[in-house]
Coordinates of N, CA and C in Angstrom, one line a residue:
M716 N -49.4 7.6 -52.0 CA -50.2 7.8 -53.2 C -49.6 9.0 -54.0
D717 N -49.6 8.9 -55.3 CA -49.1 10.0 -56.2 C -50.0 11.2 -56.2
V718 N -49.5 12.3 -56.3 CA -50.3 13.6 -56.4 C -51.3 13.5 -57.5
R719 N -50.9 13.0 -58.7 CA -51.8 13.0 -59.8 C -52.9 12.1 -59.5
E720 N -52.7 10.9 -58.9 CA -53.8 10.0 -58.5 C -54.8 10.6 -57.6
V721 N -54.2 11.3 -56.6 CA -55.1 12.0 -55.6 C -56.0 13.1 -56.3
A722 N -55.3 13.9 -57.2 CA -56.1 14.9 -57.9 C -57.2 14.2 -58.8
D723 N -56.8 13.1 -59.4 CA -57.8 12.4 -60.3 C -59.0 11.9 -59.4
H724 N -58.7 11.4 -58.2 CA -59.8 10.9 -57.3 C -60.7 12.1 -56.9
V725 N -60.1 13.2 -56.6 CA -60.9 14.4 -56.3 C -61.7 14.9 -57.4
L726 N -61.1 14.8 -58.6 CA -61.9 15.3 -59.8 C -63.1 14.4 -60.1
K727 N -63.1 13.2 -59.8 CA -64.2 12.3 -60.1 C -65.5 12.7 -59.4
T728 N -65.3 13.3 -58.2 CA -66.5 13.7 -57.4 C -66.7 15.2 -57.4
A729 N -65.8 16.0 -58.0 CA -65.9 17.4 -58.0 C -67.0 17.9 -58.9
Q730 N -67.4 19.1 -58.8 CA -68.5 19.6 -59.6 C -68.0 20.7 -60.5
W731 N -68.3 20.5 -61.8 CA -67.9 21.5 -62.9 C -69.1 22.3 -63.2
T732 N -68.9 23.6 -63.4 CA -69.9 24.5 -63.9 C -69.2 25.4 -65.0
A733 N -70.0 25.9 -65.9 CA -69.5 26.8 -66.9 C -70.4 28.1 -66.9
S734 N -69.7 29.2 -67.1 CA -70.5 30.5 -67.2 C -69.8 31.4 -68.2
R735 N -70.4 32.5 -68.4 CA -69.8 33.5 -69.4 C -68.7 34.2 -68.7
S736 N -67.6 34.3 -69.5 CA -66.4 35.0 -68.9 C -66.4 36.4 -69.3
S737 N -65.6 37.2 -68.6 CA -65.4 38.6 -68.9 C -64.2 38.8 -69.8
G738 N -64.0 40.0 -70.3 CA -62.8 40.2 -71.1 C -63.1 40.3 -72.5
P739 N -62.0 40.2 -73.4 CA -62.1 40.3 -74.8 C -62.8 39.1 -75.4
G740 N -63.3 39.2 -76.6 CA -63.9 38.1 -77.2 C -65.1 38.4 -78.1
G741 N -65.6 39.6 -77.9 CA -66.7 40.1 -78.7 C -68.0 39.3 -78.6
Q742 N -68.6 39.1 -79.7 CA -69.9 38.4 -79.7 C -69.7 37.0 -79.1
H743 N -68.6 36.3 -79.4 CA -68.4 35.0 -78.9 C -68.5 34.9 -77.4
R744 N -67.8 36.0 -76.7 CA -67.8 36.0 -75.3 C -69.2 36.2 -74.7
D745 N -70.0 37.0 -75.5 CA -71.4 37.3 -75.0 C -72.3 36.1 -75.1
K746 N -72.0 35.1 -76.0 CA -72.9 34.0 -76.2 C -72.4 32.7 -75.6
A747 N -71.1 32.5 -75.5 CA -70.6 31.2 -75.1 C -70.2 31.2 -73.7
S748 N -70.4 30.1 -73.0 CA -70.0 29.9 -71.6 C -68.6 29.3 -71.6
T749 N -67.6 30.1 -71.4 CA -66.2 29.6 -71.5 C -65.5 29.6 -70.1
R750 N -66.0 30.2 -69.1 CA -65.4 30.2 -67.8 C -65.7 28.9 -67.2
A751 N -64.6 28.2 -66.7 CA -64.7 26.9 -66.1 C -64.6 27.1 -64.6
E752 N -65.5 26.5 -63.8 CA -65.4 26.6 -62.3 C -65.5 25.2 -61.8
L753 N -64.5 24.9 -61.0 CA -64.3 23.6 -60.3 C -64.6 23.8 -58.9
T754 N -65.6 23.1 -58.3 CA -65.9 23.2 -56.9 C -65.6 21.9 -56.2
I755 N -64.9 22.0 -55.1 CA -64.5 20.8 -54.3 C -64.9 21.1 -52.9
D756 N -65.6 20.2 -52.3 CA -66.0 20.3 -50.9 C -65.5 19.0 -50.2
R757 N -65.9 19.0 -48.9 CA -65.4 17.9 -48.1 C -65.9 16.5 -48.6
D758 N -67.0 16.5 -49.2 CA -67.6 15.2 -49.7 C -66.8 14.7 -50.9
S759 N -66.0 15.6 -51.6 CA -65.3 15.2 -52.8 C -64.1 14.3 -52.4
L760 N -63.7 14.3 -51.1 CA -62.6 13.5 -50.6 C -63.0 12.2 -50.1
A761 N -64.3 11.8 -50.2 CA -64.8 10.6 -49.6 C -64.1 9.3 -50.1
A762 N -63.6 9.3 -51.4 CA -63.0 8.1 -51.9 C -61.6 7.9 -51.5
L763 N -61.0 8.9 -50.8 CA -59.6 8.8 -50.3 C -59.5 8.2 -49.0
E764 N -58.3 7.8 -48.6 CA -58.0 7.3 -47.3 C -58.4 8.3 -46.3
P765 N -58.9 8.0 -45.1 CA -59.3 9.0 -44.1 C -58.2 9.9 -43.7
A766 N -57.0 9.4 -43.4 CA -55.9 10.2 -43.0 C -55.5 11.2 -44.1
L767 N -55.5 10.7 -45.3 CA -55.1 11.6 -46.5 C -56.2 12.7 -46.7
A768 N -57.5 12.2 -46.6 CA -58.6 13.2 -46.8 C -58.6 14.3 -45.7
D769 N -58.3 13.9 -44.4 CA -58.2 14.9 -43.4 C -57.1 15.9 -43.6
R770 N -55.9 15.4 -44.1 CA -54.8 16.2 -44.3 C -55.1 17.2 -45.5
L771 N -55.7 16.7 -46.5 CA -56.1 17.6 -47.7 C -57.1 18.6 -47.2
A772 N -58.1 18.2 -46.5 CA -59.2 19.1 -46.1 C -58.6 20.2 -45.2
A773 N -57.7 19.8 -44.3 CA -57.1 20.9 -43.5 C -56.3 21.8 -44.3
A774 N -55.5 21.3 -45.2 CA -54.6 22.2 -46.0 C -55.4 23.1 -47.0
L775 N -56.5 22.6 -47.5 CA -57.3 23.3 -48.5 C -58.4 24.1 -47.8
D776 N -58.5 23.9 -46.5 CA -59.5 24.6 -45.6 C -61.0 24.3 -46.1
L777 N -61.2 23.0 -46.3 CA -62.5 22.6 -46.8 C -63.5 22.5 -45.7
D778 N -63.1 22.5 -44.4 CA -64.1 22.4 -43.3 C -64.8 23.8 -43.2
Q779 N -64.2 24.8 -43.6 CA -64.8 26.2 -43.5 C -65.7 26.5 -44.7
R780 N -65.2 26.1 -45.9 CA -65.9 26.5 -47.1 C -65.4 25.6 -48.3
P781 N -66.2 25.5 -49.3 CA -65.7 24.7 -50.5 C -64.6 25.4 -51.2
L782 N -63.8 24.7 -51.9 CA -62.7 25.3 -52.7 C -63.3 25.5 -54.1
R783 N -63.2 26.7 -54.6 CA -63.7 27.0 -55.9 C -62.5 27.5 -56.8
I784 N -62.2 26.8 -57.8 CA -61.2 27.2 -58.8 C -61.9 27.7 -60.0
S785 N -61.7 29.0 -60.3 CA -62.4 29.6 -61.5 C -61.3 30.1 -62.5
V786 N -61.5 29.6 -63.7 CA -60.5 30.0 -64.8 C -61.2 30.5 -66.0
Q787 N -60.7 31.7 -66.4 CA -61.3 32.3 -67.7 C -60.1 32.9 -68.5
D788 N -59.0 32.2 -68.4 CA -57.8 32.7 -69.1 C -57.9 32.6 -70.6
E789 N -58.5 31.5 -71.1 CA -58.5 31.2 -72.5 C -60.0 31.4 -73.0
R790 N -60.1 31.4 -74.4 CA -61.4 31.5 -74.9 C -62.2 30.2 -75.1
S791 N -61.5 29.1 -74.8 CA -62.1 27.8 -74.9 C -62.4 27.2 -73.6
L792 N -63.6 26.7 -73.4 CA -64.0 26.0 -72.1 C -63.1 24.8 -71.8
S793 N -62.8 24.0 -72.8 CA -62.0 22.8 -72.6 C -60.6 23.2 -72.1
R794 N -60.0 24.3 -72.7 CA -58.7 24.7 -72.2 C -58.7 25.3 -70.8
N795 N -59.8 26.0 -70.5 CA -59.9 26.5 -69.2 C -60.1 25.4 -68.1
Q796 N -60.8 24.3 -68.5 CA -60.9 23.2 -67.6 C -59.6 22.5 -67.4
E797 N -58.8 22.4 -68.5 CA -57.4 21.8 -68.3 C -56.6 22.7 -67.3
I798 N -56.7 24.0 -67.4 CA -55.9 24.9 -66.6 C -56.4 24.7 -65.1
A799 N -57.7 24.5 -64.9 CA -58.3 24.3 -63.6 C -57.7 23.0 -63.0
V800 N -57.6 22.0 -63.8 CA -57.1 20.7 -63.3 C -55.6 20.9 -62.9
E801 N -54.9 21.6 -63.7 CA -53.5 21.9 -63.4 C -53.4 22.6 -62.1
R802 N -54.2 23.6 -61.9 CA -54.2 24.4 -60.6 C -54.6 23.5 -59.4
L803 N -55.5 22.6 -59.6 CA -55.9 21.7 -58.6 C -54.7 20.8 -58.2
A804 N -54.0 20.3 -59.2 CA -52.9 19.4 -59.0 C -51.8 20.1 -58.2
E805 N -51.6 21.4 -58.5 CA -50.6 22.2 -57.8 C -51.0 22.4 -56.3
L806 N -52.3 22.6 -56.1 CA -52.8 22.8 -54.7 C -52.6 21.5 -53.9
V807 N -53.0 20.4 -54.6 CA -52.8 19.1 -53.9 C -51.4 18.8 -53.6
A808 N -50.5 19.1 -54.6 CA -49.1 18.9 -54.3 C -48.5 19.7 -53.2
E809 N -49.0 20.9 -53.1 CA -48.6 21.8 -51.9 C -49.1 21.2 -50.6
A810 N -50.4 20.7 -50.7 CA -51.0 20.2 -49.5 C -50.3 18.9 -49.0
L811 N -49.9 18.1 -49.9 CA -49.3 16.8 -49.5 C -47.8 16.9 -49.3
A812 N -47.2 18.0 -49.6 CA -45.7 18.1 -49.5 C -45.4 18.0 -48.0
P813 N -44.3 17.4 -47.7 CA -43.9 17.3 -46.3 C -43.5 18.7 -45.8
P814 N -43.7 18.9 -44.5 CA -43.3 20.2 -44.0 C -41.8 20.4 -44.1
P815 N -41.4 21.7 -44.2 CA -39.9 21.9 -44.3 C -39.2 21.6 -43.0
P816 N -38.0 21.3 -43.0 CA -37.3 20.9 -41.7 C -37.2 22.2 -40.8
A817 N -37.2 21.9 -39.5 CA -37.2 23.0 -38.6 C -35.9 23.8 -38.7
R818 N -36.0 25.0 -38.5 CA -34.8 25.9 -38.6 C -33.9 25.6 -37.4
R819 N -32.6 25.4 -37.7 CA -31.7 25.3 -36.6 C -31.0 26.6 -36.3
P820 N -31.2 27.2 -35.2 CA -30.6 28.5 -35.0 C -29.0 28.4 -34.9
T821 N -28.4 29.4 -35.5 CA -26.9 29.4 -35.5 C -26.4 30.7 -34.9
R822 N -25.2 30.7 -34.5 CA -24.5 31.9 -34.0 C -23.5 32.4 -34.9
P823 N -23.3 33.7 -35.0 CA -22.2 34.2 -35.8 C -20.8 33.7 -35.3
S824 N -19.9 33.5 -36.1 CA -18.5 33.1 -35.7 C -17.8 34.2 -35.0
R825 N -16.7 33.9 -34.4 CA -16.0 35.0 -33.7 C -15.4 36.0 -34.8
A826 N -14.9 35.4 -35.9 CA -14.4 36.3 -37.0 C -15.5 37.2 -37.5
R827 N -16.7 36.7 -37.7 CA -17.8 37.5 -38.2 C -18.2 38.6 -37.3
R828 N -18.2 38.3 -36.0 CA -18.5 39.3 -35.0 C -17.4 40.4 -35.0
E829 N -16.2 40.0 -35.0 CA -15.1 40.9 -35.0 C -15.1 41.8 -36.3
A830 N -15.4 41.2 -37.4 CA -15.5 42.0 -38.7 C -16.7 43.0 -38.6
R831 N -17.8 42.6 -38.0 CA -18.9 43.5 -37.9 C -18.5 44.7 -36.9
L832 N -17.9 44.4 -35.8 CA -17.5 45.5 -34.9 C -16.4 46.4 -35.6
A833 N -15.5 45.8 -36.3 CA -14.5 46.6 -37.0 C -15.1 47.5 -38.0
S834 N -16.1 47.0 -38.7 CA -16.8 47.8 -39.7 C -17.6 49.0 -39.0
K835 N -18.2 48.7 -37.9 CA -18.8 49.8 -37.2 C -17.8 50.8 -36.7
A836 N -16.7 50.4 -36.2 CA -15.6 51.3 -35.8 C -15.2 52.2 -36.9
R837 N -15.0 51.6 -38.1 CA -14.5 52.4 -39.3 C -15.6 53.4 -39.6
R838 N -16.8 53.0 -39.6 CA -17.9 53.9 -40.0 C -18.0 55.1 -39.0
G839 N -17.9 54.7 -37.7 CA -17.9 55.8 -36.7 C -16.7 56.8 -36.8
A840 N -15.6 56.2 -37.2 CA -14.4 57.1 -37.4 C -14.7 58.1 -38.6
D841 N -15.2 57.5 -39.7 CA -15.6 58.4 -40.8 C -16.5 59.5 -40.4
K842 N -17.5 59.2 -39.6 CA -18.5 60.2 -39.2 C -17.8 61.2 -38.2
R843 N -16.9 60.8 -37.4 CA -16.2 61.7 -36.5 C -15.4 62.7 -37.3
L844 N -14.8 62.3 -38.4 CA -14.0 63.2 -39.2 C -14.9 64.3 -39.9
R845 N -16.2 64.0 -40.0 CA -17.0 65.0 -40.7 C -17.5 66.1 -39.7
R846 N -17.3 65.9 -38.5 CA -17.8 66.9 -37.5 C -17.0 68.2 -37.6
P847 N -17.6 69.3 -37.2 CA -16.9 70.5 -37.2 C -15.8 70.5 -36.1
P848 N -14.7 71.1 -36.4 CA -13.6 71.1 -35.4 C -14.0 71.8 -34.1
N849 N -13.4 71.4 -33.0 CA -13.7 72.1 -31.7 C -12.9 73.4 -31.7
D850 N -13.4 74.5 -31.2 CA -12.7 75.7 -31.1 C -12.1 76.0 -29.8
E851 N -12.0 74.9 -29.0 CA -11.3 75.1 -27.7 C -9.8 75.1 -27.8
P852 N -9.1 76.0 -27.1 CA -7.6 76.1 -27.2 C -6.9 75.0 -26.5

């Protein structure tokens, strides 16, 4: 299933709320509710396949608490809602992305080991030259 389709399924059952946002805006900010809040809980995933819903719930930690995306970046409620949908799509994409391949441990090559030891020897020699001379006859 496509990430956008999954996000659309989740949006159908998600809850939207609007409230007054903080920041600049003057009288408009004091009167208009422009902060968009998108709340997603475990029940919002009911329309999805059970395996997919479980994977999303685990990745978004919906078993512990609902996911709340709050946006007040713009002065328009509709634009803030669009930004919230974009953020939801990003979270869903991250949740559905396959895990990265396991790291394969590597060993330094013989030439690399020898170069490191030679560098250490040069550094030690430089430091030895900075020491005060011995006064022994």
